[in-house]
Coordinates of C-alpha atoms in Angstrom, one line a residue:
Chain A
G1 CA -0.4 2.5 -12.4
E2 CA 1.7 -0.4 -13.8
N3 CA 5.0 -1.4 -14.3
V4 CA 6.6 -4.0 -16.9
G5 CA 9.3 -6.6 -15.8
L6 CA 12.1 -5.6 -13.7
H7 CA 13.4 -2.6 -15.8
L8 CA 10.9 0.1 -13.8
P9 CA 12.2 -0.6 -10.3
T10 CA 9.7 2.6 -9.0
L11 CA 6.2 2.4 -9.2
S12 CA 4.3 6.0 -8.5
V13 CA 0.5 5.9 -8.1
Q14 CA -2.1 8.4 -6.9
E15 CA -3.7 7.8 -3.9
G16 CA -7.0 5.7 -4.6
D17 CA -5.7 4.3 -7.9
N18 CA -5.1 0.3 -8.5
S19 CA -1.7 -0.7 -8.7
I20 CA 0.2 -3.5 -10.4
I21 CA 3.2 -4.6 -10.1
N22 CA 4.8 -7.2 -12.0
C23 CA 7.4 -10.3 -11.7
A24 CA 9.0 -12.7 -14.2
Y25 CA 10.2 -16.0 -12.5
S26 CA 13.0 -18.1 -13.9
N27 CA 12.2 -21.7 -12.4
S28 CA 9.9 -23.5 -14.8
A29 CA 9.6 -25.7 -11.9
S30 CA 8.6 -23.7 -9.6
D31 CA 5.1 -24.2 -8.5
Y32 CA 4.4 -21.8 -5.2
F33 CA 5.0 -18.8 -5.3
I34 CA 4.6 -15.8 -2.6
W35 CA 4.4 -11.5 -3.0
Y36 CA 6.0 -10.1 0.3
K37 CA 6.2 -6.3 0.9
Q38 CA 8.9 -4.9 2.7
E39 CA 8.6 -1.0 4.7
S40 CA 12.0 0.4 5.6
G41 CA 14.4 -0.9 8.4
K42 CA 11.4 -3.9 8.3
G43 CA 11.8 -7.5 7.2
P44 CA 9.4 -8.7 4.6
Q45 CA 5.8 -9.1 5.7
F46 CA 3.8 -12.2 3.7
I47 CA 0.7 -10.6 1.8
I48 CA -0.4 -13.6 -0.7
D49 CA 0.6 -17.1 -2.0
I50 CA -0.1 -18.7 -5.1
R51 CA 0.1 -22.2 -6.3
S52 CA 0.4 -23.2 -9.6
N53 CA -2.6 -24.9 -9.7
M54 CA -4.3 -21.4 -9.2
D55 CA -4.1 -18.8 -12.1
K56 CA -5.7 -16.0 -9.6
R57 CA -5.9 -15.9 -6.0
Q58 CA -7.8 -12.5 -3.9
G59 CA -6.5 -11.5 -0.7
Q60 CA -8.4 -7.9 0.6
R61 CA -7.5 -5.6 -1.4
V62 CA -5.0 -7.8 -3.4
T63 CA -4.8 -10.1 -6.4
V64 CA -2.4 -12.2 -7.5
L65 CA -2.2 -13.4 -11.4
L66 CA -0.3 -16.1 -12.3
N67 CA 0.8 -16.8 -16.1
K68 CA 2.9 -20.1 -16.2
T69 CA 3.3 -20.1 -19.9
V70 CA 5.3 -17.0 -19.6
K71 CA 6.6 -17.5 -16.1
H72 CA 4.6 -14.0 -15.0
L73 CA 3.4 -13.0 -11.8
S74 CA 1.4 -9.7 -11.0
L75 CA 0.7 -8.3 -7.9
Q76 CA -2.7 -6.2 -8.3
I77 CA -3.7 -3.5 -5.0
A78 CA -6.6 -2.2 -5.5
A79 CA -7.6 1.8 -4.3
T80 CA -4.1 2.1 -3.5
Q81 CA -2.7 4.3 0.5
P82 CA 0.1 6.1 1.5
G83 CA 0.6 3.1 4.0
D84 CA 0.9 0.5 0.9
S85 CA 4.0 2.4 -0.1
A86 CA 7.0 0.1 0.5
V87 CA 9.2 -2.2 -2.1
Y88 CA 7.3 -5.4 -3.2
F89 CA 9.6 -8.8 -3.9
C90 CA 8.0 -11.7 -6.0
A91 CA 9.6 -14.7 -4.6
E92 CA 9.5 -18.5 -5.9
N93 CA 9.7 -21.5 -4.2
P94 CA 10.8 -24.3 -6.1
L95 CA 11.2 -27.6 -3.9
R96 CA 9.5 -25.6 -0.8
G97 CA 12.7 -25.1 0.4
K98 CA 14.4 -21.8 -0.6
L99 CA 13.0 -19.0 -1.4
I100 CA 14.2 -17.3 -4.7
F101 CA 13.6 -13.5 -4.5
G102 CA 13.4 -10.9 -7.4
Q103 CA 14.6 -7.7 -7.2
G104 CA 11.8 -5.8 -6.1
T105 CA 9.4 -2.8 -7.1
T106 CA 9.4 0.6 -5.0
L107 CA 5.9 1.3 -4.9
Q108 CA 5.3 5.6 -4.0
V109 CA 2.1 6.7 -3.4
K110 CA 1.0 10.2 -4.0
P111 CA -1.5 11.8 -1.7
Chain B
E60 CA 0.3 -12.8 15.7
P61 CA 3.1 -14.8 16.6
E62 CA 6.1 -13.7 14.8
V63 CA 9.9 -14.2 14.5
T64 CA 11.9 -12.0 16.4
Q65 CA 15.9 -11.5 15.9
T66 CA 18.7 -9.4 17.9
P67 CA 20.4 -7.4 18.2
S68 CA 18.4 -4.9 15.6
H69 CA 22.1 -3.6 14.9
Q70 CA 25.6 -4.9 15.4
V71 CA 28.7 -2.7 14.6
T72 CA 32.2 -5.2 14.6
Q73 CA 35.5 -5.1 13.7
M74 CA 36.9 -6.9 10.7
G75 CA 38.2 -10.3 11.5
Q76 CA 35.9 -10.5 14.5
E77 CA 33.5 -13.3 15.1
V78 CA 29.8 -12.4 15.4
I79 CA 26.6 -13.9 16.6
L80 CA 23.1 -13.4 15.3
R81 CA 20.4 -14.5 17.4
C82 CA 16.6 -15.6 16.0
V83 CA 13.8 -17.0 17.9
P84 CA 11.3 -18.6 15.3
I85 CA 7.5 -18.8 15.4
S86 CA 7.5 -21.6 18.0
N87 CA 5.5 -24.4 16.3
H88 CA 7.7 -23.9 13.3
L89 CA 10.1 -26.2 12.0
Y90 CA 12.1 -25.0 9.4
F91 CA 14.3 -22.3 9.9
Y92 CA 16.9 -20.3 7.1
W93 CA 18.5 -17.0 7.3
Y94 CA 18.8 -14.6 4.4
R95 CA 20.9 -11.6 3.6
Q96 CA 20.4 -8.3 2.1
I97 CA 22.6 -5.8 1.0
L98 CA 21.8 -2.3 0.7
G99 CA 19.7 -1.6 -2.2
Q100 CA 19.7 -5.3 -3.4
K101 CA 17.2 -8.1 -3.1
V102 CA 17.1 -10.7 -0.3
E103 CA 19.2 -13.7 -1.1
F104 CA 18.9 -17.0 0.2
L105 CA 22.1 -18.0 2.8
V106 CA 21.0 -21.2 4.4
S107 CA 18.0 -24.2 5.5
F108 CA 17.9 -25.9 8.7
Y109 CA 15.6 -28.5 9.1
N110 CA 15.9 -31.8 12.0
N111 CA 19.0 -30.3 13.4
E112 CA 21.1 -30.3 10.1
I113 CA 21.8 -27.5 7.2
S114 CA 19.5 -28.9 4.5
E115 CA 20.8 -26.5 2.1
K116 CA 23.1 -23.8 1.7
S117 CA 24.1 -21.3 -1.0
E118 CA 27.6 -20.1 -2.3
I119 CA 27.6 -17.4 0.1
F120 CA 27.8 -19.9 2.9
D121 CA 31.4 -20.7 3.0
D122 CA 33.6 -21.8 5.8
Q123 CA 33.1 -18.6 7.9
F124 CA 29.5 -19.0 8.5
S125 CA 27.9 -21.7 10.6
V126 CA 23.9 -21.9 12.2
E127 CA 23.2 -23.4 15.5
R128 CA 19.9 -24.4 17.4
P129 CA 21.3 -24.7 20.7
D130 CA 17.9 -25.3 22.2
G131 CA 14.3 -25.4 21.8
S132 CA 13.7 -22.0 21.0
N133 CA 16.7 -20.0 19.4
F134 CA 18.8 -20.2 16.1
T135 CA 21.7 -18.6 15.8
L136 CA 24.1 -17.8 12.7
K137 CA 28.1 -17.7 13.4
I138 CA 30.4 -15.9 11.0
R139 CA 33.5 -16.1 12.4
S140 CA 36.0 -14.1 11.1
T141 CA 33.8 -11.2 9.4
K142 CA 35.1 -9.1 6.3
L143 CA 33.8 -5.7 5.2
E144 CA 31.4 -7.3 2.5
D145 CA 29.9 -9.3 5.1
S146 CA 28.1 -5.7 6.2
A147 CA 24.5 -6.6 5.1
M148 CA 21.0 -6.5 6.7
Y149 CA 20.5 -10.5 8.4
F150 CA 17.1 -11.9 8.1
C151 CA 16.1 -15.2 9.9
A152 CA 12.4 -16.8 8.4
S153 CA 10.6 -19.9 9.9
R154 CA 7.9 -22.1 8.2
E155 CA 5.7 -24.9 9.8
Q156 CA 5.6 -28.3 8.4
N157 CA 3.2 -27.8 6.3
S158 CA 5.1 -26.9 2.8
N159 CA 2.0 -24.9 1.3
Q160 CA 2.6 -22.6 4.0
P161 CA 5.0 -19.3 3.3
Q162 CA 7.9 -18.5 5.7
H163 CA 7.5 -15.8 7.8
F164 CA 10.6 -13.2 8.6
G165 CA 12.0 -11.1 10.8
D166 CA 12.6 -7.6 11.5
G167 CA 16.6 -8.5 10.5
T168 CA 19.7 -7.7 12.3
R169 CA 21.7 -5.0 10.3
L170 CA 25.7 -5.5 10.8
S171 CA 27.7 -3.1 10.1
I172 CA 31.6 -4.4 9.5
L173 CA 34.5 -1.9 9.8

């Protein structure tokens, strides 16, 4: 499953499928980006980050892609599991100061 | 794994009262932050703190807000005279010296103003 931009705040996928969550950022000067996962009643939990000198970075079951030309970031989750159900936020971190969060996408995993 | 801890988990306060939200950042971290999240909305930056002083603050962080690091472990956010619109989740975050490391968040304090 995949969402496009910030106009589809909920992504529903079948367990075992791959998920793609998209994010557009605003500041051309941003050179560091982070994906956070937020479960109900919890704070944002770090998933993966990427610096602007990279186009792709892989973690365990997650991959982040960065397209600086169109200021677009995506998070790919392989073999989505019920425990992946949460709200996912991208954040840009210009000048390594405050984080600027996107609106968030709710990922629902259907068993 | 080290984590940011916040207390209390839920604070209920009458409008006009003062509240203090407490945070214990990760022990070797030097940069500290407060963010808030109104129900159903995105996380918003309030203030950053480094070397015992505020390094950046948002428009939300007006004269009613203050931060303090009273000792070597705690980092507090005080709201002097709370308003109904201060009701939100308040998250503390910290980061280590290396600027290529992410900020790590606590689980927040839910502030409810009556």
